[in-house]
XYZ file of C-alpha atoms in Angstrom:
663
model
C -6.121 32.375 -31.857
C -3.903 35.162 -30.523
C -0.276 35.437 -31.661
C 2.491 35.239 -29.081
C 6.121 36.318 -29.433
C 7.419 34.409 -26.412
C 6.648 31.226 -24.496
C 6.836 33.224 -21.240
C 3.397 34.740 -21.819
C 1.379 34.721 -18.598
C -1.083 31.855 -18.338
C -4.742 32.875 -18.481
C -6.810 30.333 -16.481
C -10.039 30.931 -18.390
C -8.194 30.163 -21.642
C -6.443 27.083 -20.242
C -7.058 23.332 -20.269
C -5.232 20.639 -18.305
C -4.738 17.391 -20.238
C -3.867 14.132 -18.461
C -2.289 11.698 -20.917
C -2.619 7.922 -20.352
C -3.004 8.221 -16.581
C -4.702 4.840 -16.519
C -4.656 1.576 -14.592
C -2.496 -0.185 -17.165
C 0.426 1.925 -15.936
C 0.204 0.773 -12.298
C -0.175 -2.935 -13.007
C 1.613 -5.646 -11.077
C 3.845 -6.101 -14.134
C 5.069 -2.494 -13.940
C 5.542 -2.764 -10.201
C 7.801 -5.778 -10.683
C 9.586 -4.969 -13.963
C 9.893 -1.162 -13.820
C 9.871 -0.326 -10.099
C 11.339 3.181 -10.568
C 8.549 4.031 -12.991
C 5.875 2.645 -10.653
C 7.339 4.548 -7.707
C 7.491 7.816 -9.675
C 3.841 7.438 -10.629
C 2.538 6.576 -7.173
C 4.754 8.750 -4.995
C 5.414 11.842 -7.136
C 3.232 12.182 -10.227
C -0.147 11.207 -8.772
C 0.165 13.449 -5.678
C 1.177 16.372 -7.917
C -1.693 15.651 -10.301
C -4.165 15.602 -7.419
C -2.948 19.019 -6.341
C -2.965 20.446 -9.864
C -6.521 19.215 -10.439
C -7.625 20.785 -7.175
C -6.088 24.126 -8.162
C -7.397 23.858 -11.723
C -10.969 23.173 -10.689
C -10.934 26.085 -8.251
C -9.731 28.416 -11.007
C -12.226 27.171 -13.584
C -9.581 25.527 -15.779
C -10.978 22.894 -18.150
C -9.902 19.358 -17.113
C -9.470 16.826 -19.923
C -8.304 13.228 -20.125
C -7.064 10.993 -22.881
C -6.400 7.263 -22.461
C -5.524 4.368 -24.703
C -8.550 2.143 -25.229
C -9.632 0.166 -28.244
C -13.043 0.822 -29.723
C -13.481 -2.922 -30.036
C -12.984 -5.861 -27.682
C -10.488 -7.560 -30.010
C -8.515 -4.392 -30.811
C -8.919 -4.556 -34.563
C -9.216 -0.745 -34.710
C -5.743 -0.100 -33.242
C -3.060 1.769 -35.121
C -0.521 -0.308 -37.024
C 2.177 0.787 -34.586
C 0.145 -0.430 -31.610
C -0.513 -3.744 -33.330
C 3.173 -4.242 -34.111
C 4.156 -3.125 -30.601
C 1.487 -5.343 -29.009
C -0.109 -2.401 -27.196
C -3.667 -3.506 -26.515
C -6.078 -2.070 -23.945
C -9.450 -3.770 -24.568
C -12.691 -1.859 -24.716
C -14.287 -1.591 -21.282
C -11.325 -3.135 -19.459
C -10.036 -2.149 -16.027
C -6.699 -1.203 -17.595
C -8.478 1.440 -19.678
C -9.905 3.287 -16.687
C -8.286 6.414 -15.305
C -6.440 5.800 -12.014
C -9.136 6.269 -9.401
C -7.373 8.906 -7.295
C -7.392 11.316 -10.260
C -10.599 10.071 -11.882
C -12.587 12.420 -14.133
C -15.354 14.494 -12.656
C -18.900 14.101 -13.893
C -18.564 16.849 -16.506
C -14.880 16.445 -17.474
C -14.011 15.537 -21.056
C -12.457 12.091 -21.625
C -11.189 11.180 -25.092
C -10.289 7.566 -25.909
C -7.438 7.097 -28.385
C -6.185 4.126 -30.358
C -2.735 5.419 -31.170
C 0.043 7.159 -29.273
C -0.951 10.611 -30.527
C -4.063 12.204 -29.067
C -4.167 14.727 -31.927
C -3.968 11.889 -34.480
C -6.765 9.621 -33.251
C -9.240 11.902 -31.455
C -11.030 15.157 -32.211
C -9.211 16.999 -29.427
C -8.212 19.943 -31.642
C -11.845 20.493 -32.615
C -12.893 20.287 -28.933
C -10.168 22.649 -27.704
C -11.084 25.280 -30.288
C -14.759 25.018 -29.346
C -13.699 25.622 -25.746
C -11.630 28.655 -26.820
C -8.510 27.136 -25.226
C -5.167 28.788 -25.923
C -2.986 27.297 -23.171
C -2.683 23.502 -22.924
C -1.090 22.059 -19.776
C 0.101 18.489 -20.395
C 1.056 15.796 -17.882
C 1.026 12.011 -17.852
C 2.833 8.959 -19.183
C 5.149 8.197 -20.964
C 7.236 11.363 -21.133
C 9.150 10.164 -24.199
C 6.181 8.727 -26.078
C 2.560 9.838 -25.754
C 3.363 12.985 -23.760
C 6.080 13.894 -26.273
C 3.646 13.521 -29.181
C 0.947 15.542 -27.426
C 3.383 18.387 -26.721
C 4.777 18.577 -30.280
C 1.407 18.185 -32.013
C -0.258 20.796 -29.787
C 2.559 23.259 -30.465
C 2.258 22.639 -34.201
C -1.481 23.337 -33.932
C -0.738 26.750 -32.416
C -1.410 26.170 -28.708
C 0.748 27.596 -25.932
C 1.937 24.342 -24.340
C 3.101 23.840 -20.764
C 4.520 20.468 -19.709
C 4.566 19.745 -15.953
C 7.882 17.943 -15.482
C 7.136 16.381 -12.073
C 3.701 15.144 -13.190
C 5.198 13.157 -16.082
C 7.429 10.111 -16.088
C 8.655 7.188 -18.158
C 10.411 3.901 -17.503
C 13.775 5.346 -16.480
C 15.020 8.652 -15.144
C 17.453 8.984 -18.062
C 14.679 8.607 -20.634
C 12.510 11.112 -18.755
C 15.222 13.760 -18.634
C 16.240 13.202 -22.265
C 12.639 13.628 -23.405
C 12.216 16.903 -21.526
C 15.365 18.240 -23.177
C 14.265 17.005 -26.599
C 10.828 18.636 -26.720
C 11.665 21.611 -24.512
C 11.719 23.868 -27.576
C 8.029 23.198 -28.174
C 6.741 24.195 -24.742
C 7.355 25.729 -21.367
C 8.569 23.122 -18.911
C 7.419 23.891 -15.391
C 7.260 22.076 -12.072
C 3.997 21.727 -10.203
C 5.077 24.431 -7.767
C 6.002 26.857 -10.537
C 2.706 26.357 -12.350
C 0.622 26.786 -9.204
C 2.569 29.899 -8.253
C 1.991 31.485 -11.640
C -1.698 30.760 -11.986
C -2.347 31.964 -8.453
C -0.105 34.969 -9.004
C 1.863 34.324 -5.815
C 5.340 35.742 -5.349
C 7.133 32.997 -3.496
C 7.040 29.612 -1.845
C 8.905 28.699 1.297
C 10.443 25.227 0.989
C 7.595 24.115 -1.262
C 4.868 25.492 1.059
C 2.710 28.483 0.184
C 2.355 30.971 3.019
C -1.017 32.423 4.055
C -2.972 30.079 1.776
C -4.908 26.876 2.204
C -3.494 25.675 -1.133
C 0.054 24.404 -0.648
C 2.172 22.199 -2.835
C 3.219 20.098 0.150
C 0.802 20.282 3.042
C 2.254 20.485 6.524
C -0.530 18.114 7.598
C 0.034 14.505 6.559
C -2.374 11.588 7.133
C -1.753 9.505 10.242
C -1.400 5.795 9.551
C -3.983 3.748 11.430
C -4.099 0.128 12.569
C -7.449 -1.474 13.316
C -7.858 -3.889 16.221
C -10.706 -6.173 15.133
C -13.007 -8.928 16.234
C -15.141 -10.990 13.877
C -18.445 -11.203 15.666
C -21.259 -13.753 15.872
C -22.642 -12.563 12.522
C -19.302 -13.045 10.756
C -18.831 -9.280 10.347
C -15.402 -7.896 11.231
C -15.662 -4.857 13.477
C -13.235 -2.959 15.677
C -11.446 0.275 16.475
C -8.544 1.991 14.753
C -5.572 3.433 16.619
C -2.533 5.368 15.363
C -0.037 2.809 14.095
C 2.793 4.624 15.844
C 1.042 3.972 19.170
C 0.276 0.270 18.667
C 2.811 -0.771 21.317
C 0.543 0.861 23.895
C -2.204 -1.656 23.117
C -0.468 -5.053 23.117
C -0.991 -5.659 26.826
C -4.133 -3.625 27.533
C -6.113 -3.623 24.296
C -8.802 -1.076 23.469
C -12.325 -0.626 24.747
C -15.341 -2.528 23.421
C -19.005 -2.841 24.338
C -20.583 -6.217 25.298
C -23.860 -5.379 23.538
C -21.958 -5.145 20.241
C -22.107 -8.946 20.190
C -25.888 -8.655 19.858
C -25.701 -6.638 16.635
C -27.637 -8.215 13.785
C -26.139 -8.130 10.272
C -28.409 -5.120 9.733
C -26.578 -3.293 12.577
C -29.504 -3.335 14.990
C -28.791 -4.325 18.599
C -31.221 -7.105 19.415
C -33.750 -6.431 22.140
C -33.505 -8.403 25.399
C -29.846 -9.256 24.904
C -27.961 -10.240 28.095
C -25.965 -6.999 28.181
C -28.169 -4.005 27.507
C -26.294 -0.775 28.152
C -24.195 -2.250 30.947
C -20.553 -3.309 31.087
C -17.256 -2.942 29.293
C -14.783 -5.352 27.728
C -11.489 -5.026 25.843
C -10.187 -6.082 22.436
C -6.745 -7.579 23.107
C -4.714 -7.752 19.868
C -2.921 -10.981 18.963
C 0.552 -10.015 17.711
C 0.882 -13.093 15.505
C -2.349 -12.389 13.620
C -1.467 -8.979 12.203
C -2.207 -8.314 8.526
C -0.285 -5.552 6.744
C -0.628 -4.951 3.007
C 1.349 -1.909 1.962
C -0.108 -1.258 -1.468
C -2.738 -2.363 -3.925
C -4.185 -1.408 -7.307
C -5.123 2.056 -6.039
C -1.783 3.775 -5.322
C -3.499 6.284 -3.017
C -5.177 3.668 -0.825
C -3.770 3.681 2.721
C -1.924 0.672 4.093
C -4.340 -2.144 4.951
C -3.379 -2.891 8.546
C -5.472 -4.836 11.061
C -4.940 -7.245 13.941
C -7.264 -10.000 15.147
C -8.085 -9.838 18.826
C -9.615 -11.771 21.686
C -12.351 -10.113 23.726
C -11.380 -10.000 27.400
C -12.786 -8.636 30.636
C -11.366 -5.381 32.002
C -9.377 -7.425 34.551
C -7.754 -9.479 31.780
C -9.845 -12.642 32.165
C -11.270 -14.241 29.042
C -14.775 -13.188 28.030
C -17.065 -16.173 27.556
C -18.934 -14.673 24.598
C -15.819 -14.266 22.449
C -16.045 -16.714 19.484
C -12.264 -16.658 18.977
C -11.725 -17.688 22.600
C -14.304 -20.478 22.212
C -12.364 -21.866 19.240
C -9.042 -21.660 21.071
C -10.509 -23.497 24.073
C -11.923 -26.280 21.887
C -8.591 -26.758 20.113
C -6.949 -27.008 23.528
C -9.488 -29.703 24.538
C -8.557 -31.714 21.456
C -4.908 -31.394 22.422
C -5.260 -32.086 26.138
C -8.101 -34.635 26.228
C -7.656 -36.478 22.929
C -4.011 -35.917 21.977
C -5.203 -34.483 18.648
C -4.422 -31.368 16.647
C -6.538 -29.948 13.856
C -5.607 -28.712 10.397
C -8.237 -26.716 8.536
C -8.770 -24.588 5.450
C -11.765 -22.565 4.257
C -12.567 -22.341 0.527
C -14.629 -19.295 -0.449
C -16.916 -18.686 -3.413
C -17.986 -15.127 -4.232
C -19.358 -13.035 -7.046
C -17.652 -9.998 -8.543
C -19.890 -7.110 -9.606
C -19.077 -3.998 -11.577
C -17.260 -5.007 -14.733
C -18.847 -4.815 -18.172
C -19.993 -8.038 -19.885
C -19.153 -10.364 -17.013
C -22.476 -12.188 -17.078
C -22.073 -13.735 -20.529
C -18.768 -15.541 -19.953
C -18.701 -19.365 -19.929
C -18.385 -21.182 -16.592
C -14.862 -22.238 -15.552
C -13.489 -20.650 -18.725
C -10.214 -19.018 -19.614
C -12.238 -16.055 -20.828
C -13.896 -15.685 -17.431
C -10.469 -15.738 -15.796
C -8.874 -13.305 -18.223
C -11.751 -10.880 -17.803
C -10.713 -10.386 -14.175
C -7.054 -11.448 -14.393
C -5.886 -8.054 -13.135
C -8.109 -8.394 -10.064
C -6.978 -11.985 -9.540
C -3.288 -11.089 -9.673
C -3.677 -8.243 -7.198
C -5.765 -10.446 -4.905
C -3.286 -13.317 -4.885
C -0.401 -10.893 -4.315
C -2.243 -9.294 -1.384
C -3.099 -12.681 0.148
C 0.513 -13.765 -0.200
C 1.615 -10.559 1.490
C -0.745 -11.371 4.374
C 0.690 -14.939 4.721
C -2.669 -16.472 3.795
C -0.893 -18.938 1.449
C -3.379 -18.807 -1.446
C -3.382 -21.947 -3.587
C -5.761 -21.216 -6.419
C -8.019 -18.583 -7.965
C -10.627 -19.980 -10.333
C -13.723 -18.981 -12.280
C -16.702 -20.911 -10.943
C -19.963 -22.306 -12.320
C -22.104 -19.254 -11.625
C -22.142 -16.059 -13.638
C -19.473 -13.658 -12.335
C -18.647 -16.241 -9.662
C -15.099 -17.017 -8.532
C -13.386 -19.078 -5.864
C -10.233 -18.604 -3.833
C -8.559 -21.437 -1.924
C -5.693 -21.403 0.554
C -3.485 -23.948 2.272
C -4.547 -25.535 5.565
C -3.086 -24.338 8.831
C -3.360 -25.038 12.540
C -5.964 -23.939 15.016
C -7.254 -20.418 15.363
C -5.105 -19.258 12.436
C -7.352 -21.196 10.038
C -10.403 -19.145 11.049
C -8.341 -15.943 11.023
C -7.344 -16.797 7.449
C -10.992 -17.129 6.459
C -11.602 -13.590 7.714
C -8.476 -12.374 5.918
C -9.624 -13.877 2.620
C -13.003 -12.156 2.847
C -11.725 -8.749 3.924
C -8.757 -8.633 1.543
C -10.942 -9.732 -1.379
C -13.443 -6.991 -0.595
C -10.705 -4.378 -0.247
C -8.947 -5.229 -3.524
C -12.324 -5.172 -5.288
C -13.150 -1.780 -3.760
C -9.830 -0.344 -4.917
C -10.669 -1.456 -8.465
C -14.219 -0.023 -8.357
C -15.710 -3.506 -8.094
C -17.878 -5.142 -5.426
C -17.194 -8.634 -4.084
C -20.152 -10.337 -2.408
C -19.865 -13.564 -0.423
C -23.617 -13.844 0.196
C -24.840 -17.433 -0.235
C -27.603 -16.278 -2.592
C -26.597 -13.072 -4.427
C -29.936 -12.845 -6.220
C -32.980 -15.001 -6.870
C -32.184 -17.792 -9.288
C -28.425 -17.250 -9.131
C -25.951 -20.033 -8.510
C -25.337 -20.047 -4.762
C -21.972 -19.331 -3.150
C -20.719 -21.434 -0.282
C -17.762 -21.956 2.000
C -16.229 -25.414 2.100
C -14.363 -26.253 5.295
C -11.639 -28.890 4.903
C -10.552 -30.637 8.098
C -7.948 -33.240 8.919
C -7.084 -34.790 12.289
C -3.490 -35.462 13.308
C -1.705 -36.800 16.339
C 0.576 -34.456 18.224
C 3.498 -35.486 16.009
C 1.613 -34.372 12.888
C 0.712 -37.863 11.631
C -2.743 -38.285 10.081
C -5.076 -40.359 12.250
C -8.133 -39.888 10.048
C -6.780 -42.196 7.311
C -6.599 -45.976 7.692
C -6.102 -47.954 4.515
C -8.446 -50.917 4.044
C -11.340 -49.609 6.082
C -14.515 -48.278 4.469
C -13.381 -45.325 2.331
C -10.048 -45.624 4.180
C -11.655 -43.647 7.024
C -10.241 -44.607 10.424
C -12.419 -45.688 13.339
C -11.684 -42.403 15.109
C -12.560 -40.558 11.892
C -15.888 -42.389 11.730
C -16.717 -41.426 15.314
C -15.818 -37.826 14.562
C -17.946 -37.690 11.393
C -20.838 -39.425 13.190
C -20.762 -36.741 15.879
C -20.935 -33.956 13.325
C -23.803 -35.636 11.445
C -25.692 -36.339 14.685
C -25.633 -32.667 15.641
C -25.804 -31.286 12.098
C -29.404 -29.966 12.248
C -28.359 -27.850 15.245
C -25.041 -26.912 13.644
C -26.896 -25.425 10.677
C -28.129 -22.615 12.915
C -24.478 -21.605 13.331
C -22.966 -22.488 9.954
C -25.926 -21.504 7.729
C -27.082 -18.673 9.954
C -29.156 -16.296 7.793
C -32.478 -16.513 5.960
C -30.706 -16.560 2.589
C -28.571 -19.526 3.679
C -31.578 -21.801 3.165
C -32.067 -20.681 -0.405
C -28.770 -22.539 -0.940
C -29.292 -25.690 1.162
C -31.577 -27.474 -1.282
C -31.394 -30.760 -3.203
C -29.377 -30.714 -6.440
C -27.540 -27.525 -5.415
C -24.248 -29.302 -4.594
C -24.502 -27.744 -1.157
C -26.182 -30.532 0.865
C -29.769 -30.863 2.024
C -29.308 -34.046 4.074
C -27.163 -35.105 7.011
C -24.955 -37.769 5.482
C -21.372 -38.582 4.523
C -20.380 -39.432 0.974
C -17.235 -40.464 -0.857
C -16.487 -37.668 -3.346
C -20.214 -36.846 -3.200
C -20.983 -33.121 -3.482
C -24.600 -33.592 -2.373
C -23.428 -34.982 0.974
C -23.041 -32.708 3.995
C -19.631 -34.250 4.702
C -17.586 -35.249 1.687
C -14.531 -37.479 1.705
C -12.255 -35.547 -0.618
C -10.225 -37.125 -3.421
C -6.553 -37.957 -3.008
C -3.944 -38.483 -5.721
C -1.070 -40.929 -5.930
C 0.770 -38.856 -8.532
C 4.141 -37.395 -7.684
C 4.756 -39.771 -4.790
C 2.509 -37.743 -2.508
C 1.382 -39.322 0.754
C -2.279 -40.354 0.672
C -2.533 -40.041 4.465
C -1.267 -36.460 4.406
C -3.857 -35.502 1.779
C -6.811 -37.252 3.399
C -9.448 -34.821 4.677
C -13.166 -34.352 5.172
C -15.093 -31.424 3.736
C -17.965 -29.820 5.638
C -20.333 -28.281 3.056
C -23.426 -26.679 4.726
C -21.442 -23.534 5.525
C -21.466 -20.038 4.017
C -19.813 -16.673 4.541
C -22.656 -15.197 6.590
C -21.304 -17.390 9.415
C -18.560 -16.539 11.878
C -15.504 -18.644 10.920
C -14.393 -18.927 14.548
C -17.811 -19.882 15.894
C -18.488 -22.302 13.010
C -15.180 -24.125 13.322
C -15.521 -24.317 17.108
C -19.058 -25.722 16.842
C -18.097 -28.352 14.260
C -15.131 -29.426 16.392
C -17.360 -29.675 19.472
C -19.782 -31.956 17.606
C -16.909 -34.094 16.315
C -15.384 -34.364 19.798
C -18.707 -35.531 21.230
C -18.807 -38.199 18.540
C -15.328 -39.424 19.546
C -16.048 -39.325 23.275
C -19.397 -41.100 22.880
C -18.011 -43.511 20.217
C -20.954 -42.835 17.912
C -21.401 -45.185 14.954
C -21.319 -43.806 11.431
C -24.530 -44.904 9.674
C -25.617 -42.021 7.457
C -23.512 -42.838 4.395
C -24.344 -42.721 0.685
C -22.396 -42.569 -2.548
C -25.357 -41.286 -4.541
C -27.443 -38.156 -4.298
C -29.463 -38.683 -1.078
C -32.466 -36.954 -2.645
C -32.672 -39.800 -5.159
C -33.242 -42.298 -2.336
C -36.761 -43.095 -1.190
C -37.928 -41.988 2.248
C -37.605 -45.560 3.502
C -34.072 -45.893 2.096
C -33.011 -42.679 3.795
C -34.613 -43.831 7.042
C -32.826 -47.193 6.893
C -29.520 -45.387 6.433
C -30.287 -42.870 9.227
C -30.133 -40.005 6.721
C -32.174 -37.038 7.908
C -33.134 -33.814 6.189
C -31.452 -30.584 7.176
C -33.694 -27.738 8.346
C -35.288 -25.810 5.510
C -35.221 -22.399 7.181
C -33.420 -20.507 9.917
C -36.370 -20.598 12.316
C -36.375 -24.408 12.314
C -32.591 -24.533 12.611
C -32.666 -22.300 15.696
C -35.283 -24.558 17.277
C -33.117 -27.604 16.591
C -30.153 -25.841 18.159
C -32.206 -24.934 21.227
C -33.414 -28.532 21.615
C -30.013 -30.221 21.176
C -29.153 -30.342 24.879
C -25.946 -32.374 24.595
C -24.512 -29.920 22.112
C -25.791 -26.624 23.481
C -24.463 -27.265 26.971
C -20.949 -27.262 25.477
C -21.388 -23.593 24.529
C -21.003 -20.709 27.014
C -24.454 -19.671 28.214
C -23.889 -15.968 27.621
C -22.717 -16.626 24.060
C -25.597 -18.883 23.059
C -28.185 -16.662 24.769
C -26.848 -13.645 22.869
C -26.747 -15.589 19.617
C -30.324 -16.854 19.854
C -31.726 -13.446 20.779
C -29.793 -11.786 17.958
C -30.832 -14.335 15.313
C -34.495 -14.226 16.322
C -34.391 -10.446 15.999
C -32.800 -10.821 12.569
C -35.686 -13.060 11.523
C -38.167 -10.513 12.837
C -36.750 -7.583 10.865
C -36.480 -9.585 7.628
C -39.795 -11.435 7.863
C -41.674 -9.061 5.545
C -39.011 -8.938 2.823
C -39.557 -10.610 -0.533
C -36.958 -13.111 -1.719
C -35.622 -10.490 -4.113
C -35.253 -7.857 -1.382
C -33.760 -10.425 0.980
C -31.090 -11.422 -1.545
C -30.272 -7.806 -2.351
C -29.895 -6.893 1.321
C -27.529 -9.756 2.197
C -25.540 -9.283 -1.013
C -24.821 -5.725 0.150
C -23.972 -6.734 3.719
C -21.741 -9.704 2.882
């Protein structure tokens, strides 16, 4: 290695390596955000942007890019240094916390050294690697300035490297500690800002207010990203689609909305517009945003992710009239019928099961276990925080029965907001997973033989003063007469409802006996094989039984539109009330264990076993189908038949894989 008389020796890019120290997810955790907000802000707003720019410059100049992170070699951390054990510093092998922050993630051929102590020169072979690379200049940045960065600087200097520390790409828990550290180890290195380093390696003479003239590489670009807000509709397939507009211009859209195409409602889940739909290439409609439905989540686990900002909308005609094929409008109209015709308001909540893909060793964790929760606790905490930020009112996150399967529940709410919340849960869950390099799938059958994932819709009926009118103590199961009529209506029309609430070919891989998802049209008290379950109530804590009392609709999954599903179920229940239907299909045992004659005597019928049969039952249920707008149901039937056509040749394996990707 060459000998140098001064630390001001010009940097030679081909003899230089950039080392990122502990730039990993553990440093941008929810705990740091809450307990050390200055540190979190420095990382996300100053250090990471500077690192991104330095990496861009470094790669263009052929500078070696290297990473070191804290990560145990074992899952229980037995290989950690004594200091890390005493300090309770533990980043498990293969954990999310051990990964480099995604916005500065290593390239395919970058070198990444895992260390089990604070000093990279103590617990890795970095010196050996650097000498093999013929590196003389080592540029260091990362966290914490006064700990692991400090050790890297001093050790590298002692090993004979020319060390440069980038002061505005390092930080620690407080500004005072950061500045003290720079002063303390300044004698071992050159301390430079990002701008100074870039200027030197590019051999430029000056910067103007942090911007490099006559170059595409500038420390602060004059062009900044424009924040966007998406105006969305969740369509007949349960997929949320829409158009994004500049957030600063959103006031221009409250009264006029943005353009949309009628034929979009005929899109299959595979994004093919169904042939022979009622619209073809003709017509225009508008997406009119609902101010009260806006979701804004300012940050997540990826500090570089843009604000998550979207607004639910109603689809309207260009003259402002409601569009009959809008599922959100259909739900609003049905809730108004309950209010105006029956003096009833509805409370509802959707519970969602999903699987999480992409984390090592998830498939061997016990069902419902603490281990299964802890394995994704970082994801769970970010998800709950994001749902809280979006006013979804999450109640519980829990590991489920299936491998890598989890469930999120939220509090009930009124009307259209309940279906909006279901969309919010799905989209926010997917987005948090994406930011953490995971994939969340809500498909009812993620793969052949897997435990199925469903959506459980909890419904309660109240008078206009908010008093429960579904509960009546002393009656059968304490279910009121009105509640019986309502449940009877849903069960009577349930075979047709399945075409809307279990609306894809994979839905019927779930609706089978002994799957706790329902295969028969019946009501049961705390019976998870029943299509409608009377949910348990508790008398602990002086809670009102009437306020807790609710029915759970189970043959529903996340390939269904929440707005269309809830509207359809409410329509069936209303018909039961108006026609005073009797509730006969009741069982407290698994209906599959009954004989055919016993099921017949109790008026318990089988649910359709495939989507084709369900669509036929929907078409033939005249009382029910005439309650739906003709244009909506015509579009739906054409679209679903086309979906069946394009999936008819797929094996079960291919079918599961396709819907797991889509949903």
